[in-house]
Coordinates of C-alpha atoms in Angstrom, one line a residue:
M1 CA 65.6 19.6 -19.9
S2 CA 67.0 21.9 -17.1
A3 CA 69.0 19.1 -15.5
K4 CA 72.8 19.3 -15.5
K5 CA 73.0 15.9 -17.3
Y6 CA 70.4 14.4 -19.5
F7 CA 70.1 12.0 -22.5
F8 CA 68.3 12.9 -25.7
T9 CA 67.4 10.5 -28.5
S10 CA 66.4 11.0 -32.1
E11 CA 65.7 8.6 -35.0
S12 CA 65.8 8.6 -38.8
V13 CA 64.9 6.1 -41.5
T14 CA 66.3 5.2 -44.8
E15 CA 64.7 6.0 -48.2
G16 CA 63.5 2.4 -48.4
H17 CA 61.4 2.6 -45.2
P18 CA 57.8 2.2 -46.3
D19 CA 56.6 5.6 -44.9
K20 CA 59.5 7.3 -46.6
M21 CA 58.8 5.5 -49.8
C22 CA 55.3 7.0 -49.6
D23 CA 56.6 10.5 -48.9
Q24 CA 58.9 10.3 -51.9
I25 CA 56.1 9.1 -54.2
S26 CA 53.8 12.0 -53.0
D27 CA 56.5 14.5 -53.6
G28 CA 57.5 12.9 -56.9
V29 CA 54.0 13.5 -58.0
L30 CA 54.1 17.1 -56.8
D31 CA 57.4 17.7 -58.6
A32 CA 56.1 16.3 -61.8
L33 CA 53.0 18.6 -61.7
I34 CA 54.7 21.7 -60.5
K35 CA 57.3 21.4 -63.2
Q36 CA 54.5 21.7 -65.9
D37 CA 52.2 23.9 -64.0
P38 CA 53.9 26.1 -61.2
L39 CA 50.4 27.0 -59.9
A40 CA 49.3 23.4 -59.4
R41 CA 47.3 22.7 -56.3
V42 CA 48.5 19.3 -54.9
A43 CA 47.6 17.5 -51.8
C44 CA 48.9 14.0 -52.6
E45 CA 48.8 11.0 -50.2
T46 CA 50.3 7.5 -50.8
F47 CA 49.6 4.2 -49.0
A48 CA 51.8 1.2 -49.6
T49 CA 51.2 -2.4 -48.4
V50 CA 52.1 -5.9 -49.7
G51 CA 52.3 -5.7 -53.5
L52 CA 50.2 -2.5 -53.7
V53 CA 50.6 1.3 -53.8
I54 CA 47.6 3.5 -53.7
V55 CA 48.0 7.2 -54.5
G56 CA 45.1 9.5 -53.6
G57 CA 44.4 13.1 -52.7
E58 CA 43.2 16.4 -54.2
I59 CA 44.9 17.8 -57.2
T60 CA 43.9 20.7 -59.5
T61 CA 46.4 21.3 -62.4
K62 CA 46.9 21.9 -66.1
G63 CA 49.7 19.3 -66.0
Y64 CA 49.6 15.5 -66.4
V65 CA 51.6 12.7 -64.7
D66 CA 51.7 9.1 -65.9
L67 CA 51.3 7.8 -62.4
P68 CA 52.2 4.0 -62.8
R69 CA 55.3 4.9 -64.6
L70 CA 56.4 7.6 -62.0
V71 CA 55.7 5.2 -59.0
R72 CA 57.6 2.3 -60.6
K73 CA 60.6 4.5 -61.4
L74 CA 60.8 5.9 -57.8
V75 CA 60.4 2.4 -56.2
K76 CA 63.1 1.1 -58.5
D77 CA 65.5 4.0 -57.7
I78 CA 64.9 3.4 -54.0
G79 CA 66.2 -0.1 -54.5
Y80 CA 63.0 -2.4 -54.6
T81 CA 64.1 -4.3 -57.7
D82 CA 64.0 -7.9 -56.4
A83 CA 61.1 -9.9 -54.9
K84 CA 63.6 -11.1 -52.3
F85 CA 63.2 -7.9 -50.6
G86 CA 59.4 -8.4 -50.4
F87 CA 58.4 -5.6 -52.8
S88 CA 59.2 -5.1 -56.4
A89 CA 58.8 -2.0 -58.6
E90 CA 57.7 -4.1 -61.6
G91 CA 55.5 -6.5 -59.7
C92 CA 53.5 -4.1 -57.5
A93 CA 49.9 -3.0 -58.4
I94 CA 49.2 0.7 -58.5
L95 CA 45.8 2.3 -57.8
N96 CA 44.9 6.0 -58.7
A97 CA 42.5 7.6 -56.3
I98 CA 43.1 11.2 -57.1
G99 CA 40.3 13.8 -57.2
S100 CA 40.2 17.6 -57.4
Q101 CA 40.6 20.3 -54.8
S102 CA 37.5 21.4 -52.9
P103 CA 36.2 24.8 -54.4
D104 CA 35.5 25.9 -50.8
I105 CA 39.2 25.7 -50.1
A106 CA 40.2 27.1 -53.5
Q107 CA 38.3 30.4 -53.1
G108 CA 40.3 31.3 -50.0
V109 CA 43.5 30.3 -51.5
D110 CA 43.0 32.1 -54.9
T111 CA 43.0 35.4 -53.1
G112 CA 46.3 34.8 -51.4
G113 CA 45.1 33.3 -48.2
A114 CA 46.5 30.4 -46.3
G115 CA 45.4 27.0 -47.5
D116 CA 44.5 25.8 -44.0
Q117 CA 44.7 26.8 -40.4
G118 CA 47.5 25.5 -38.2
L119 CA 50.6 26.2 -36.4
M120 CA 54.2 25.8 -37.7
I121 CA 57.4 25.4 -35.9
G122 CA 61.0 26.5 -36.8
Y123 CA 64.2 25.9 -34.9
A124 CA 67.9 26.5 -35.0
C125 CA 70.8 26.0 -32.6
R126 CA 74.5 25.9 -32.5
E127 CA 75.1 22.2 -31.8
T128 CA 76.2 21.4 -35.4
P129 CA 77.5 23.3 -38.4
E130 CA 74.1 22.9 -39.9
F131 CA 72.5 24.7 -37.0
M132 CA 70.6 21.5 -36.1
P133 CA 70.4 19.3 -33.0
L134 CA 73.2 16.8 -32.9
P135 CA 71.0 13.6 -32.4
I136 CA 68.9 14.0 -35.5
M137 CA 71.8 15.0 -37.7
L138 CA 73.7 11.9 -36.6
A139 CA 70.7 9.7 -37.2
H140 CA 70.2 11.2 -40.7
K141 CA 73.8 10.6 -41.6
L142 CA 73.8 7.1 -40.4
C143 CA 70.8 6.4 -42.7
R144 CA 72.4 8.1 -45.6
R145 CA 75.5 5.9 -45.0
L146 CA 73.4 2.8 -44.8
A147 CA 72.0 3.6 -48.3
E148 CA 75.5 4.5 -49.5
V149 CA 77.1 1.2 -48.5
R150 CA 74.1 -0.7 -50.0
K151 CA 74.2 1.0 -53.4
K152 CA 78.1 0.9 -53.6
K153 CA 77.9 -2.7 -52.7
I154 CA 80.3 -2.2 -49.8
L155 CA 77.9 -4.3 -47.8
P156 CA 76.0 -6.0 -50.7
Y157 CA 73.7 -8.0 -48.4
L158 CA 71.8 -4.9 -47.1
G159 CA 68.2 -4.2 -48.4
P160 CA 66.5 -0.7 -48.9
D161 CA 64.6 -0.7 -45.5
G162 CA 66.4 0.6 -42.4
K163 CA 66.4 2.8 -39.4
S164 CA 68.8 4.5 -37.1
Q165 CA 68.5 6.0 -33.6
V166 CA 71.0 7.9 -31.6
T167 CA 71.1 8.8 -27.9
V168 CA 73.3 11.8 -27.0
E169 CA 74.5 12.6 -23.5
Y170 CA 74.2 16.4 -22.7
E171 CA 75.8 18.4 -19.8
N172 CA 74.4 21.9 -19.2
G173 CA 72.7 21.8 -22.5
I174 CA 75.9 21.0 -24.5
P175 CA 76.2 17.5 -26.3
K176 CA 79.2 15.6 -24.8
R177 CA 79.2 12.0 -26.1
V178 CA 77.1 9.5 -28.0
D179 CA 75.6 7.0 -25.5
T180 CA 73.8 4.7 -27.8
V181 CA 73.7 3.9 -31.5
I182 CA 70.9 1.8 -32.9
L183 CA 70.7 0.4 -36.5
A184 CA 68.0 -1.7 -38.0
C185 CA 69.3 -2.9 -41.4
Q186 CA 67.2 -5.1 -43.8
H187 CA 69.4 -7.8 -45.3
T188 CA 69.5 -11.0 -47.2
D189 CA 69.8 -14.4 -45.4
E190 CA 73.5 -14.8 -46.3
I191 CA 74.6 -13.1 -43.1
L192 CA 72.6 -15.4 -40.8
D193 CA 74.4 -17.7 -38.4
S194 CA 73.9 -21.5 -38.2
T195 CA 70.6 -21.1 -36.2
G196 CA 69.0 -18.9 -38.9
K197 CA 67.6 -16.5 -36.3
M198 CA 70.6 -14.2 -35.8
I199 CA 73.0 -12.1 -38.0
T200 CA 76.6 -13.2 -37.5
R201 CA 79.0 -11.4 -35.2
K202 CA 81.1 -10.7 -38.3
A203 CA 78.3 -9.0 -40.1
R204 CA 77.4 -6.9 -36.9
E205 CA 81.0 -5.8 -36.7
E206 CA 81.1 -5.0 -40.5
I207 CA 78.0 -2.8 -40.1
I208 CA 79.5 -0.9 -37.1
E209 CA 82.8 -0.5 -38.9
N210 CA 81.4 0.7 -42.3
V211 CA 78.3 2.7 -41.2
V212 CA 78.9 4.0 -37.7
K213 CA 82.6 4.8 -37.6
P214 CA 82.8 6.9 -40.8
V215 CA 79.8 9.0 -39.5
V216 CA 80.1 9.5 -35.8
S217 CA 83.2 11.4 -34.7
R218 CA 85.6 9.3 -32.6
K219 CA 85.6 12.3 -30.0
L220 CA 81.8 11.4 -29.3
L221 CA 82.4 7.6 -28.9
D222 CA 84.0 6.0 -25.9
E223 CA 84.2 2.6 -24.3
K224 CA 80.7 3.1 -22.7
T225 CA 79.0 3.7 -26.1
K226 CA 76.4 1.0 -26.7
Y227 CA 75.6 -0.5 -30.2
F228 CA 72.5 -2.3 -31.1
V229 CA 72.4 -3.8 -34.6
N230 CA 69.2 -5.6 -35.6
A231 CA 68.3 -6.2 -32.0
T232 CA 65.6 -8.8 -32.8
G233 CA 68.3 -10.9 -34.4
K234 CA 67.4 -10.6 -38.0
F235 CA 65.6 -8.2 -40.5
I236 CA 64.9 -10.0 -43.7
I237 CA 61.3 -9.1 -44.3
G238 CA 61.1 -5.4 -44.7
G239 CA 59.5 -2.6 -46.7
P240 CA 55.7 -2.7 -47.4
Q241 CA 55.7 -6.4 -47.0
S242 CA 56.6 -6.1 -43.3
D243 CA 54.8 -2.8 -42.4
T244 CA 52.3 -0.5 -44.3
G245 CA 53.6 2.9 -45.5
M246 CA 51.9 6.1 -45.4
T247 CA 52.7 9.7 -46.4
G248 CA 53.3 12.0 -43.5
R249 CA 53.9 9.5 -40.7
K250 CA 57.6 10.6 -40.0
I251 CA 57.1 14.2 -39.0
M252 CA 59.8 14.1 -36.3
V253 CA 62.3 12.5 -38.7
D254 CA 61.5 15.3 -41.2
T255 CA 62.0 18.1 -38.7
Y256 CA 64.1 18.3 -35.5
G257 CA 64.0 14.8 -34.1
G258 CA 61.6 15.7 -31.3
M259 CA 63.9 18.4 -29.8
V260 CA 61.1 21.0 -30.0
P261 CA 57.3 20.8 -30.4
H262 CA 55.7 20.0 -33.7
G263 CA 52.7 21.8 -35.3
G264 CA 51.4 18.4 -36.4
G265 CA 51.3 19.0 -40.2
A266 CA 53.2 16.8 -42.5
F267 CA 55.0 18.3 -45.6
S268 CA 55.3 15.7 -48.4
G269 CA 52.8 15.8 -51.3
K270 CA 51.7 19.4 -50.4
D271 CA 52.2 22.3 -52.8
P272 CA 53.6 25.5 -51.3
T273 CA 50.2 27.2 -50.9
K274 CA 49.8 24.8 -47.9
V275 CA 51.3 26.6 -45.0
D276 CA 52.0 23.3 -43.2
R277 CA 54.9 23.1 -45.7
S278 CA 55.8 26.6 -46.7
A279 CA 55.4 28.4 -43.4
T280 CA 57.4 25.7 -41.6
Y281 CA 60.2 26.3 -44.1
A282 CA 59.9 30.0 -43.5
A283 CA 60.0 29.5 -39.7
R284 CA 63.2 27.5 -40.0
Y285 CA 64.7 30.2 -42.3
I286 CA 64.0 32.8 -39.7
A287 CA 65.3 30.9 -36.8
K288 CA 68.5 29.9 -38.6
N289 CA 69.3 33.4 -39.7
I290 CA 68.7 34.7 -36.2
V291 CA 71.1 32.2 -34.7
A292 CA 73.6 32.7 -37.5
A293 CA 73.5 36.3 -36.8
G294 CA 74.6 35.6 -33.2
L295 CA 71.3 37.0 -31.7
A296 CA 70.7 33.7 -29.9
D297 CA 72.3 30.4 -29.4
K298 CA 69.1 28.5 -30.1
L299 CA 65.7 29.7 -31.0
M300 CA 62.3 28.3 -31.7
I301 CA 59.6 30.2 -33.6
Q302 CA 55.9 29.4 -33.9
L303 CA 53.8 30.8 -36.7
A304 CA 50.0 30.3 -36.7
Y305 CA 47.6 30.8 -39.6
V306 CA 43.8 30.7 -40.4
I307 CA 42.4 29.4 -43.6
G308 CA 41.8 32.0 -46.3
V309 CA 43.7 34.8 -44.4
A310 CA 47.2 35.8 -45.6
D311 CA 49.0 37.2 -42.5
P312 CA 49.9 34.9 -39.6
V313 CA 47.6 35.4 -36.6
S314 CA 50.5 35.0 -34.2
I315 CA 54.3 34.8 -34.0
M316 CA 55.8 33.4 -30.9
I317 CA 59.5 33.0 -30.1
N318 CA 61.5 31.1 -27.5
S319 CA 65.1 31.6 -27.1
Y320 CA 65.6 29.4 -24.1
G321 CA 67.2 32.3 -22.2
T322 CA 70.0 32.8 -24.9
L323 CA 68.6 35.9 -26.7
K324 CA 71.1 38.9 -26.9
I325 CA 68.4 41.5 -27.5
S326 CA 64.8 42.0 -26.2
H327 CA 61.9 39.9 -27.4
E328 CA 60.1 42.9 -28.4
K329 CA 63.0 44.1 -30.6
L330 CA 63.3 40.6 -32.2
Q331 CA 59.5 40.5 -33.0
E332 CA 59.8 43.8 -34.7
M333 CA 62.8 42.6 -36.7
I334 CA 61.1 39.5 -37.8
R335 CA 58.1 41.4 -39.1
K336 CA 60.5 43.9 -40.8
H337 CA 62.9 41.4 -42.5
F338 CA 60.5 38.5 -43.3
Q339 CA 57.1 38.9 -45.1
L340 CA 55.1 35.9 -44.0
T341 CA 52.0 35.7 -46.2
P342 CA 51.8 32.5 -48.2
A343 CA 52.5 34.5 -51.5
K344 CA 55.5 36.3 -50.1
I345 CA 56.9 33.1 -48.5
M346 CA 56.7 31.4 -51.9
E347 CA 58.5 34.3 -53.5
M348 CA 61.2 34.7 -50.8
L349 CA 62.1 31.0 -50.8
N350 CA 61.3 30.4 -54.5
L351 CA 59.0 27.5 -53.8
R352 CA 57.1 27.1 -57.0
R353 CA 59.7 24.7 -58.4
P354 CA 60.1 20.9 -58.7
I355 CA 62.4 20.6 -55.7
Y356 CA 60.4 18.4 -53.3
K357 CA 61.3 14.8 -53.8
E358 CA 64.8 15.4 -52.6
T359 CA 63.3 16.7 -49.3
A360 CA 61.4 13.5 -48.7
A361 CA 64.2 11.4 -47.3
Y362 CA 66.9 12.4 -44.7
G363 CA 65.2 15.4 -43.3
H364 CA 63.9 18.8 -44.7
F365 CA 66.4 20.8 -42.5
G366 CA 70.1 20.8 -42.0
R367 CA 70.6 20.2 -45.7
T368 CA 73.3 21.9 -47.9
E369 CA 71.9 21.4 -51.4
P370 CA 71.3 24.7 -53.2
D371 CA 67.6 24.0 -53.7
F372 CA 66.9 24.0 -50.0
T373 CA 66.6 27.8 -50.0
W374 CA 65.2 28.0 -46.4
E375 CA 68.6 26.8 -45.3
K376 CA 70.3 30.0 -46.5
T377 CA 71.7 32.5 -44.0
D378 CA 71.6 35.4 -46.3
K379 CA 69.7 37.6 -43.9
A380 CA 72.0 37.1 -40.9
E381 CA 74.2 40.1 -41.7
D382 CA 71.2 42.5 -42.0
L383 CA 69.7 41.1 -38.9
K384 CA 73.1 41.7 -37.0
K385 CA 73.3 45.3 -38.3
D386 CA 69.7 45.9 -37.3
A387 CA 70.2 44.7 -33.8

């Protein structure tokens, strides 16, 4: 990454991608329970395959969820309403395999300790207004646009499943141009050419014109930019019919697109006592406020926890040489301005609310919705004064 010129690639997926469908179901279950019981302990995993959704995990709660009804509504809202897309909200079978949380884990969490060991990563940079890396933000916006043109019937032949991938050319660490845009869009057979193996040139051009051009700034596109739309030729069979889906398999899509390391823990289906989720949100909150305060141009922070213990066992920062103050001073400021026990994180970011299904598609970071409290920069001014 120290080279003068380099290329960096990130991908995203639509809400109809089978893994993302599972993330939304798991977080839909979490929302339904935490709405009734803010202290619910939820670790919910979903698996989807041809005609079948299995929901399992460990849940301890005073609430109740009508699982088949919830799953069918979510699948329908995503867009799997017709068997022509290989999966149907009304036609799929649903299996409930949920148990209760282990008492061995509960006894450590009940006293305010972390729900598991692990390391969590937060990051922020100045590449975009959202303080996010440009490749992942463009990839997310392309997938959002794919869903929009499908739902508004601008491109009525599109199906719910889809992916994007964006390669950005950097010079001296600054994004200069988009080198490659890749789209994989599920579709009906009406846009196939006479061979039945390829989408038509007209459809390809329509997708570029209606999806790529409204999203990617013309300043970033040039005559050398390459476009790949359904590079195998066609993409009719999609969703769980073409590929199994599982909760937690899109951790790079959920975070920073591979720009920085990942702690390895997924988010969806986990209540905020799980530091995999809450501490990662806290780490993003810290990093974003430090960059917003002007104390660094980009910053990564690693938090680490041990099960049953409240305080992090370590805090590590990497500013990539952009920090305007000493690392020792910044470490001191982080501990002063941010309380990082699970209980204090939940209080600081107001996490015991049904806000999670919306996080389960198009990334957990770089969002502007008010419920994404970890995206606020309300600490930036205090940090700037303290520095």
